[in-house]
GROMACS .gro file of C-alpha atoms in nm:
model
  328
    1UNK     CA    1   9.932   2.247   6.268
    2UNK     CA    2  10.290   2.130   6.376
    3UNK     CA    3  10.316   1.763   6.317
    4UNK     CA    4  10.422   1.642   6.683
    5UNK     CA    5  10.088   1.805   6.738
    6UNK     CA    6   9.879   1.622   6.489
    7UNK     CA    7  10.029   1.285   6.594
    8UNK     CA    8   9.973   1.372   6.953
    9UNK     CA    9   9.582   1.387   6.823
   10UNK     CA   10   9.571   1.138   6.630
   11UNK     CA   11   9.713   0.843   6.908
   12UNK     CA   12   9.450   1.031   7.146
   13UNK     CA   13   9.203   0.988   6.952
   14UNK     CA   14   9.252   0.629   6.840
   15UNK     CA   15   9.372   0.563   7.248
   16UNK     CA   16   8.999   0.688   7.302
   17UNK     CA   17   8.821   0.514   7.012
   18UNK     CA   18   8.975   0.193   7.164
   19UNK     CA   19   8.849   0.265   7.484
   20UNK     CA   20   8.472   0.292   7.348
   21UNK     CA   21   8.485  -0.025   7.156
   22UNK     CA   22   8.629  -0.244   7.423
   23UNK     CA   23   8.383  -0.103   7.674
   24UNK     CA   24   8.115  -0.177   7.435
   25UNK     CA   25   8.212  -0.498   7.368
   26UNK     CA   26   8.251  -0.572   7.749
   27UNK     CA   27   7.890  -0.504   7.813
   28UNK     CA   28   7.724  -0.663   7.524
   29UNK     CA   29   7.937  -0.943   7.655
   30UNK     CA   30   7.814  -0.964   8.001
   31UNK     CA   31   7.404  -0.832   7.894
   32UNK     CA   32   7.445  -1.216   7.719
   33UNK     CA   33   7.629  -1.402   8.011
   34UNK     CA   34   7.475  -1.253   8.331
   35UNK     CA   35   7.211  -1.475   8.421
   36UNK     CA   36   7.048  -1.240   8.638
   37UNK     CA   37   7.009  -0.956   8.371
   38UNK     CA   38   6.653  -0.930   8.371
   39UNK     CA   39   6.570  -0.973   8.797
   40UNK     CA   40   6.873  -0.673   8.806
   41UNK     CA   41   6.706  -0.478   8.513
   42UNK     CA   42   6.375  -0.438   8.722
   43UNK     CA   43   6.508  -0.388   9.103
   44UNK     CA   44   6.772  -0.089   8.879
   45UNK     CA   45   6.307   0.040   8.785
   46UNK     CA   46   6.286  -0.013   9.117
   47UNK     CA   47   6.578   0.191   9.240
   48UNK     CA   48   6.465   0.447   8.981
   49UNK     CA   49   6.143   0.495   9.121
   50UNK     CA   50   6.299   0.665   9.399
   51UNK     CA   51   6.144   0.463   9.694
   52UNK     CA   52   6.325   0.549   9.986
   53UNK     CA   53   6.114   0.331  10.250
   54UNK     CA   54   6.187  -0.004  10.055
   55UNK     CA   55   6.557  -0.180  10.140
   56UNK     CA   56   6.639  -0.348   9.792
   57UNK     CA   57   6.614  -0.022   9.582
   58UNK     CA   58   6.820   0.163   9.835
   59UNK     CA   59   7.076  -0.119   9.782
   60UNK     CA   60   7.068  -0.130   9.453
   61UNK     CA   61   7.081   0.271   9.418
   62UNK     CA   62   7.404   0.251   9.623
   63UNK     CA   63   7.531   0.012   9.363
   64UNK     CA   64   7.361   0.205   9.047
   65UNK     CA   65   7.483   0.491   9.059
   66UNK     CA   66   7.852   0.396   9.200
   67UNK     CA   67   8.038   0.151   9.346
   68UNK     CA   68   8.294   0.325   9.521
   69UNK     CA   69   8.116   0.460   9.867
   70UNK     CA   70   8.273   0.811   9.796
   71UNK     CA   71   8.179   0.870   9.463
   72UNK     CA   72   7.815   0.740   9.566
   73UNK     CA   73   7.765   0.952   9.874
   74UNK     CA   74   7.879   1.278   9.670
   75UNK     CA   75   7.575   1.135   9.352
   76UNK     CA   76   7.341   1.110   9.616
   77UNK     CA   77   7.397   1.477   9.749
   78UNK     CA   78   7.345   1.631   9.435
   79UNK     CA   79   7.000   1.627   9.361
   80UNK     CA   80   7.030   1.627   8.986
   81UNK     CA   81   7.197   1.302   8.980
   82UNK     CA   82   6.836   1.167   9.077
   83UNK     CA   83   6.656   1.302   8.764
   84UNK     CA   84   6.951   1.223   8.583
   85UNK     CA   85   6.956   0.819   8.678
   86UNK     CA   86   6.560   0.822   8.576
   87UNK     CA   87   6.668   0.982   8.238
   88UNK     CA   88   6.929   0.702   8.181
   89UNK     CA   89   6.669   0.454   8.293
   90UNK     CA   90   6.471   0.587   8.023
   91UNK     CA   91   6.649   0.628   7.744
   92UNK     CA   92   7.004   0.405   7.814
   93UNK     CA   93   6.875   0.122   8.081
   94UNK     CA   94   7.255  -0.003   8.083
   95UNK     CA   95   7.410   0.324   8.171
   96UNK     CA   96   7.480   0.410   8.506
   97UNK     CA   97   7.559   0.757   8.662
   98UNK     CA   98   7.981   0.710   8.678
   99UNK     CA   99   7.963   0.576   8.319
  100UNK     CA  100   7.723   0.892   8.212
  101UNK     CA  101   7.992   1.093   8.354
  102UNK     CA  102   8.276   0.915   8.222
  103UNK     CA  103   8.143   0.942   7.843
  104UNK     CA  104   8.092   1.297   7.915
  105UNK     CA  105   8.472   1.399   7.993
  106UNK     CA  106   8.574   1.188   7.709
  107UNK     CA  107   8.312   1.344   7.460
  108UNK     CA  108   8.468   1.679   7.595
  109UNK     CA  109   8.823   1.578   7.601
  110UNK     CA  110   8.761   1.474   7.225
  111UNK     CA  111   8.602   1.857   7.142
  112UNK     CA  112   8.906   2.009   7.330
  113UNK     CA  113   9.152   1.846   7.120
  114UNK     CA  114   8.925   1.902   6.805
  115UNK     CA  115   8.947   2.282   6.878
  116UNK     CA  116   9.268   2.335   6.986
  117UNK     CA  117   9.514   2.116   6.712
  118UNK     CA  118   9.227   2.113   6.436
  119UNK     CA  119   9.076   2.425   6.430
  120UNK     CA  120   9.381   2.618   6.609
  121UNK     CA  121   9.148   2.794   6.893
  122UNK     CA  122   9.339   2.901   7.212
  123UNK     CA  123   9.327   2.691   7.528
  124UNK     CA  124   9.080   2.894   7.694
  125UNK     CA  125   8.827   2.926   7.422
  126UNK     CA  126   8.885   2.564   7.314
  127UNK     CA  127   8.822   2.445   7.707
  128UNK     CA  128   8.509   2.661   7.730
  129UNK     CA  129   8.356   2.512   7.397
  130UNK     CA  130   8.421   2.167   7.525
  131UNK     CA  131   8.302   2.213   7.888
  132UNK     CA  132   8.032   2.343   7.736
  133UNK     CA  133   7.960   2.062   7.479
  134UNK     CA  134   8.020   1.828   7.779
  135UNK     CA  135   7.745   1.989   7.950
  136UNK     CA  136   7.481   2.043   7.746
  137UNK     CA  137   7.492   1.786   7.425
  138UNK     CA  138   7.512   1.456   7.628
  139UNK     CA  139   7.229   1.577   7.829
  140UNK     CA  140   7.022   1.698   7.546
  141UNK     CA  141   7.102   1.368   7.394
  142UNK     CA  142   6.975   1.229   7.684
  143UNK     CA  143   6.634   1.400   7.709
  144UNK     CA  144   6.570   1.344   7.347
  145UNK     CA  145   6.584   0.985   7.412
  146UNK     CA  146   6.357   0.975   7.751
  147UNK     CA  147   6.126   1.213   7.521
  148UNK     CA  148   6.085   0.933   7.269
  149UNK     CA  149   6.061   0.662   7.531
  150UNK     CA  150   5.770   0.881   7.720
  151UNK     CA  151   5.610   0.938   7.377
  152UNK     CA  152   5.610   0.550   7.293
  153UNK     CA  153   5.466   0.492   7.659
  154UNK     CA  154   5.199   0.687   7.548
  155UNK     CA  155   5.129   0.573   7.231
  156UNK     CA  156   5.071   0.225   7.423
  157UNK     CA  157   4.882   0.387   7.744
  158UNK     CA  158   4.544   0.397   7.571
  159UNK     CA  159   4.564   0.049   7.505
  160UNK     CA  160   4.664  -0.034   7.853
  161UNK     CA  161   4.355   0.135   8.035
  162UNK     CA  162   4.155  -0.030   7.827
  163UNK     CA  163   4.304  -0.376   7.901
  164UNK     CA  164   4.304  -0.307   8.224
  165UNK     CA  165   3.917  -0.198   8.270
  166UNK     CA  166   3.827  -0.539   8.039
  167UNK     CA  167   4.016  -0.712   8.344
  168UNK     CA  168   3.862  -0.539   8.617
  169UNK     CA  169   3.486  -0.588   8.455
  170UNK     CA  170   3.571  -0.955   8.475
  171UNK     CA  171   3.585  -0.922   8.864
  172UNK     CA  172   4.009  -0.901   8.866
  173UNK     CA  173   4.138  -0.655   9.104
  174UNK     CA  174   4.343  -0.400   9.023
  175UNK     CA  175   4.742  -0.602   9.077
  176UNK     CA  176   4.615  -0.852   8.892
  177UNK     CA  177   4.471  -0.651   8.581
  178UNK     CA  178   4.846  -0.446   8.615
  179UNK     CA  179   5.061  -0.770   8.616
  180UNK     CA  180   4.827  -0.874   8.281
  181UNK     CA  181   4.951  -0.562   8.102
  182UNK     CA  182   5.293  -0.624   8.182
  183UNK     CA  183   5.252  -1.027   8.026
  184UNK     CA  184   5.046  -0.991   7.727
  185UNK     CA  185   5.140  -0.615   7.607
  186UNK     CA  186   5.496  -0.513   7.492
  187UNK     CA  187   5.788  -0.317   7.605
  188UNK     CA  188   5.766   0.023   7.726
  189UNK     CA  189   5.386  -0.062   7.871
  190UNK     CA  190   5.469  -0.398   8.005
  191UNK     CA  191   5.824  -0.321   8.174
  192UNK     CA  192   5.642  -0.018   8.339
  193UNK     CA  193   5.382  -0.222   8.486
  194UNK     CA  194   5.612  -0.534   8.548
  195UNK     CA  195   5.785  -0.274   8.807
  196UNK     CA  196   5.437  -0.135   8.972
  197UNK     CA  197   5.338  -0.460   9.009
  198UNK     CA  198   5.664  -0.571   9.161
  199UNK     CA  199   5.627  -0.301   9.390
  200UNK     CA  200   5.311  -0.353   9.484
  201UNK     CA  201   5.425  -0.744   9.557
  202UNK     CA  202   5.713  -0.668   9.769
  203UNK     CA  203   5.489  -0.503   9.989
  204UNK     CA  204   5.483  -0.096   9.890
  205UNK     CA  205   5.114   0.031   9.926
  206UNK     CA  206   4.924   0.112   9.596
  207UNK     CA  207   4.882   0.479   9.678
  208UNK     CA  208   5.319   0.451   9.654
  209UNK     CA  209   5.366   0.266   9.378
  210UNK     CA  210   5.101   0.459   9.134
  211UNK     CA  211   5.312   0.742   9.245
  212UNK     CA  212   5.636   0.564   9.170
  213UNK     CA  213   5.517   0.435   8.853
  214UNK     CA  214   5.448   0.833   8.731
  215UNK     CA  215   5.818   0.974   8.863
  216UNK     CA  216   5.959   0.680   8.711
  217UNK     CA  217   5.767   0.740   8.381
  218UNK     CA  218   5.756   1.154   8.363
  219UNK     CA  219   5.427   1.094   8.182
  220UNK     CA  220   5.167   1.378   8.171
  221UNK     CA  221   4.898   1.097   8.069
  222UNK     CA  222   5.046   0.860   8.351
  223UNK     CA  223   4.969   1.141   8.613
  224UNK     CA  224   4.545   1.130   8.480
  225UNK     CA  225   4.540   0.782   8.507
  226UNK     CA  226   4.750   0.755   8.895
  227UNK     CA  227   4.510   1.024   8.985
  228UNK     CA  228   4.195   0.845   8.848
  229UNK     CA  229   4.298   0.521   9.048
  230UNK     CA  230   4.373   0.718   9.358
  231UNK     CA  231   4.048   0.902   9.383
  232UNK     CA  232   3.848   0.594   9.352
  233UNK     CA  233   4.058   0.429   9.626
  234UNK     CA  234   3.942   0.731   9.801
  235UNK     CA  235   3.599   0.817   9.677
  236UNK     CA  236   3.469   0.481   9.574
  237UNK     CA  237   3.314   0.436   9.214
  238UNK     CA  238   3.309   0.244   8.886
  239UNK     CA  239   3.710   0.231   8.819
  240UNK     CA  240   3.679   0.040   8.482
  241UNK     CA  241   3.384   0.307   8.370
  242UNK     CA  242   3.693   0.556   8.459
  243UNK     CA  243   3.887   0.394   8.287
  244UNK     CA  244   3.746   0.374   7.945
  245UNK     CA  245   3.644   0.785   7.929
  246UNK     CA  246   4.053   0.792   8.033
  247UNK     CA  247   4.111   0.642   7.749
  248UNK     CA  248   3.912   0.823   7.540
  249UNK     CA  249   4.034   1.123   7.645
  250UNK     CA  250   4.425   1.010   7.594
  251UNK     CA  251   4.369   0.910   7.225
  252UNK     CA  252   4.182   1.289   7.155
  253UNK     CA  253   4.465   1.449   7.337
  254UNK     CA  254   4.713   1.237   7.075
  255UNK     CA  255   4.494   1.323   6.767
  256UNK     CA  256   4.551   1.713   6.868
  257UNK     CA  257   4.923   1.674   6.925
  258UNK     CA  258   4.911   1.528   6.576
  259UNK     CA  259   4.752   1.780   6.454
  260UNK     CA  260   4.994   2.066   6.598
  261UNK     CA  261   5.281   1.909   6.518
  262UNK     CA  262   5.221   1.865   6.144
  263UNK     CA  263   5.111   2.201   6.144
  264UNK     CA  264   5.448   2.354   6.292
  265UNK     CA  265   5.660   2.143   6.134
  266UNK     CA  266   5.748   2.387   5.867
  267UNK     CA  267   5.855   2.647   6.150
  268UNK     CA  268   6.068   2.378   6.347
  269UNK     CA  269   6.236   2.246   5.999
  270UNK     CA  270   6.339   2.664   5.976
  271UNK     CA  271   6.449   2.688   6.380
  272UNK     CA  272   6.669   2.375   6.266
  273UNK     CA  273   6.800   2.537   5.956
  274UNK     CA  274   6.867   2.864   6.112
  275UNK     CA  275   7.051   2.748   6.404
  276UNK     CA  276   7.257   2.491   6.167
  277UNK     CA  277   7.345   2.725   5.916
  278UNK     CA  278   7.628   2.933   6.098
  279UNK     CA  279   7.812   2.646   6.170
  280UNK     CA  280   7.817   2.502   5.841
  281UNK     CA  281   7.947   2.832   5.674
  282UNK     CA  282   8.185   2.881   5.895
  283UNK     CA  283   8.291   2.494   5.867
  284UNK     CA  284   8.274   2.532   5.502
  285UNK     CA  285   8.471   2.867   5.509
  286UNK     CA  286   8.732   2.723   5.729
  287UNK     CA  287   8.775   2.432   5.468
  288UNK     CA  288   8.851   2.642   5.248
  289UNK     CA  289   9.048   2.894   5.361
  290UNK     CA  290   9.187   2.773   5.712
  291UNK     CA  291   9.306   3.140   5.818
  292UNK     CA  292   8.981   3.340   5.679
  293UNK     CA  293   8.766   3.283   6.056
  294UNK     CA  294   9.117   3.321   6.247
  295UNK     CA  295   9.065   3.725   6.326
  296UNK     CA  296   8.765   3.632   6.518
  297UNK     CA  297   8.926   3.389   6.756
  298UNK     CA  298   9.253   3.592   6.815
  299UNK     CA  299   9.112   3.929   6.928
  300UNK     CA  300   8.894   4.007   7.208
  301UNK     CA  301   8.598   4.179   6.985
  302UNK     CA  302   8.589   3.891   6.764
  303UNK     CA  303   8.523   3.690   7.058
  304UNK     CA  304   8.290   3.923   7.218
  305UNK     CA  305   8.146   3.865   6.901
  306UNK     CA  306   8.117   3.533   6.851
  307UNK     CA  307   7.969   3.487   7.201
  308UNK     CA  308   7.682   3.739   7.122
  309UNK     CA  309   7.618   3.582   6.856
  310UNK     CA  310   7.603   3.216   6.994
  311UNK     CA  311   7.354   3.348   7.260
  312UNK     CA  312   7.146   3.530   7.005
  313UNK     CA  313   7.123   3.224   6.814
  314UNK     CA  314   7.060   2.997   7.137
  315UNK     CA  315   6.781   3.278   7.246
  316UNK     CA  316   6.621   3.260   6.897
  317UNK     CA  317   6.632   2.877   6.900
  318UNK     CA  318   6.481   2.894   7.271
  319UNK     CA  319   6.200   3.132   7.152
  320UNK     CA  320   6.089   2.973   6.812
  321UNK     CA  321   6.046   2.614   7.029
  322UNK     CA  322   5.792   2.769   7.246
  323UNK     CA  323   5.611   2.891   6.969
  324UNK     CA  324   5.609   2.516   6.840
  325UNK     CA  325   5.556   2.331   7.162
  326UNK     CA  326   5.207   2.336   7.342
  327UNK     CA  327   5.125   2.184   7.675
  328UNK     CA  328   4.735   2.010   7.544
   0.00000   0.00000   0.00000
């Protein structure tokens, strides 16, 4: 690599690292002097909700996902932006659409200079890999971390039911029992219920806010118990009776997921290892011997190539998870 090259690189890179650290350090240091952190955090659950007949979430949408009326009115077009903004509420509270977006061209800025100056991949190929990196591996990142969040939810949902049928035996009614949760349990439970609650006090009928509180959520357990409260606002019946065979159910259906995923563990550990493996040789083998890989990447049926094999490897991957995952 020609050394005008490699310094270019190298000042990019440091020019970028800067950029991350500062910005970090910029919102650590206003998260610890903004005196309205916590009121903002839960109208921002509010906004995520998606409540379009309510004024302060539509506000605070506006100012969520971008401050500049342009950029906002092209975020709220896209429909994807939506589900996106409840994934960063999620997993990364303190992200915001434009700043999602804006860690995504650097992350691919940094895998287009990585290909093209370290690796010595054309422009083309080296634009495509870090489009595509852009794309998918922030977003993947992304779900993972909503996944774990939903999965913690859960893990504190049983608990909840049950906390909140004690409440309503002892003649509470049901926005009372929820704002209980969200005082004596913890964080993911009481945040989640904090919000409903909110909702429910700023004047948002129950039948909208149970429904808010499972978009906001994505929780296949939230969904049984929204659709247990709604039927007995509709039916009539012994809610806190409901409540408690809920519950019951919820911890079975965890025992079972246990029980799956310890027992396809050994086939995800191999989807892992067989998807990693490629790359590592080929890292390893480029270590070694820079110019050994360079045939594939400088004629068209090495590419052709290395593309099939990329989406035989992605089809295999895709495959082998469904094996693994079960809806219970």
């Amino acid at each position: 690599m020609p050394d005008n090259a490699q310094a270019l690189m190298i000042l990019v890179l440091a020019f970028m690292s800067a950029v991350f650290l500062i910005e970090s350090l910029y919102y650590i240091w206003r998260s610890m002097r903004s005196g309205g952190g916590q009121t903002r955090k839960r109208l921002r659950k509010l906004s995520a909700a998606g409540t379009s007949s309510d004024a302060i979430p539509n506000l605070l949408r506006r100012e969520v996902l971008s401050s500049n009326s342009v950029l906002n009115k092209i975020y709220l077009a896209i429909p994807r932006f939506h589900f996106i903004d409840r994934l960063l509420e999620r997993a990364a509270p303190n992200y915001s659409i434009s700043r999602y977006l804006r860690m995504c061209f650097i992350f691919g800025l940094t895998i287009y200079l990585l290909a093209v100056y370290s690796v010595g991949t054309s422009n083309a190929l080296g634009f495509l890999i870090a489009f595509l990196s852009a794309l998918i591996i922030p977003y993947q990142t992304l779900k993972y971390l909503a996944n774990r969040y939903v999965e913690r939810f859960n893990a504190q949902l049983p608990d909840a039911i049950d906390f909140i049928g004690r409440s309503l035996r002892a003649g509470n009614p049901l926005s009372a029992s929820l704002k209980a949760v969200s005082e004596d349990m913890s964080d993911p439970v009481a945040s989640e219920f904090r919000t409903t609650f909110d909702e429910m006090k700023y004047g948002i009928e129950v039948e909208q806010a149970m429904l808010n509180l499972s978009r906001r959520t994505g929780s296949d357990e939230v969904k049984f118990f929204v659709t247990a409260v709604l039927v007995q606002r509709t039916t009539g019946g012994n809610l806190a009776k409901i409540l408690d065979r809920l519950s019951a159910v919820m911890r079975a259906r965890a025992n079972t997921r246990r029980e799956i995923t310890v027992l396809s563990t050994e086939m995800r550990y191999s989807a892992n290892i067989l998807v990693v493996l490629p790359f590592f040789v080929a890292g390893a083998v480029t270590f070694v011997d820079p110019g050994y890989l360079s045939t594939l990447f400088e004629s068209s049926t090495g590419l052709i190539l290395v593309a099939l094999q990329l989406v035989l490897i992605g089809i295999g991957y895709y495959i082998i998870q469904k094996m693994v995952n079960f809806r219970i």
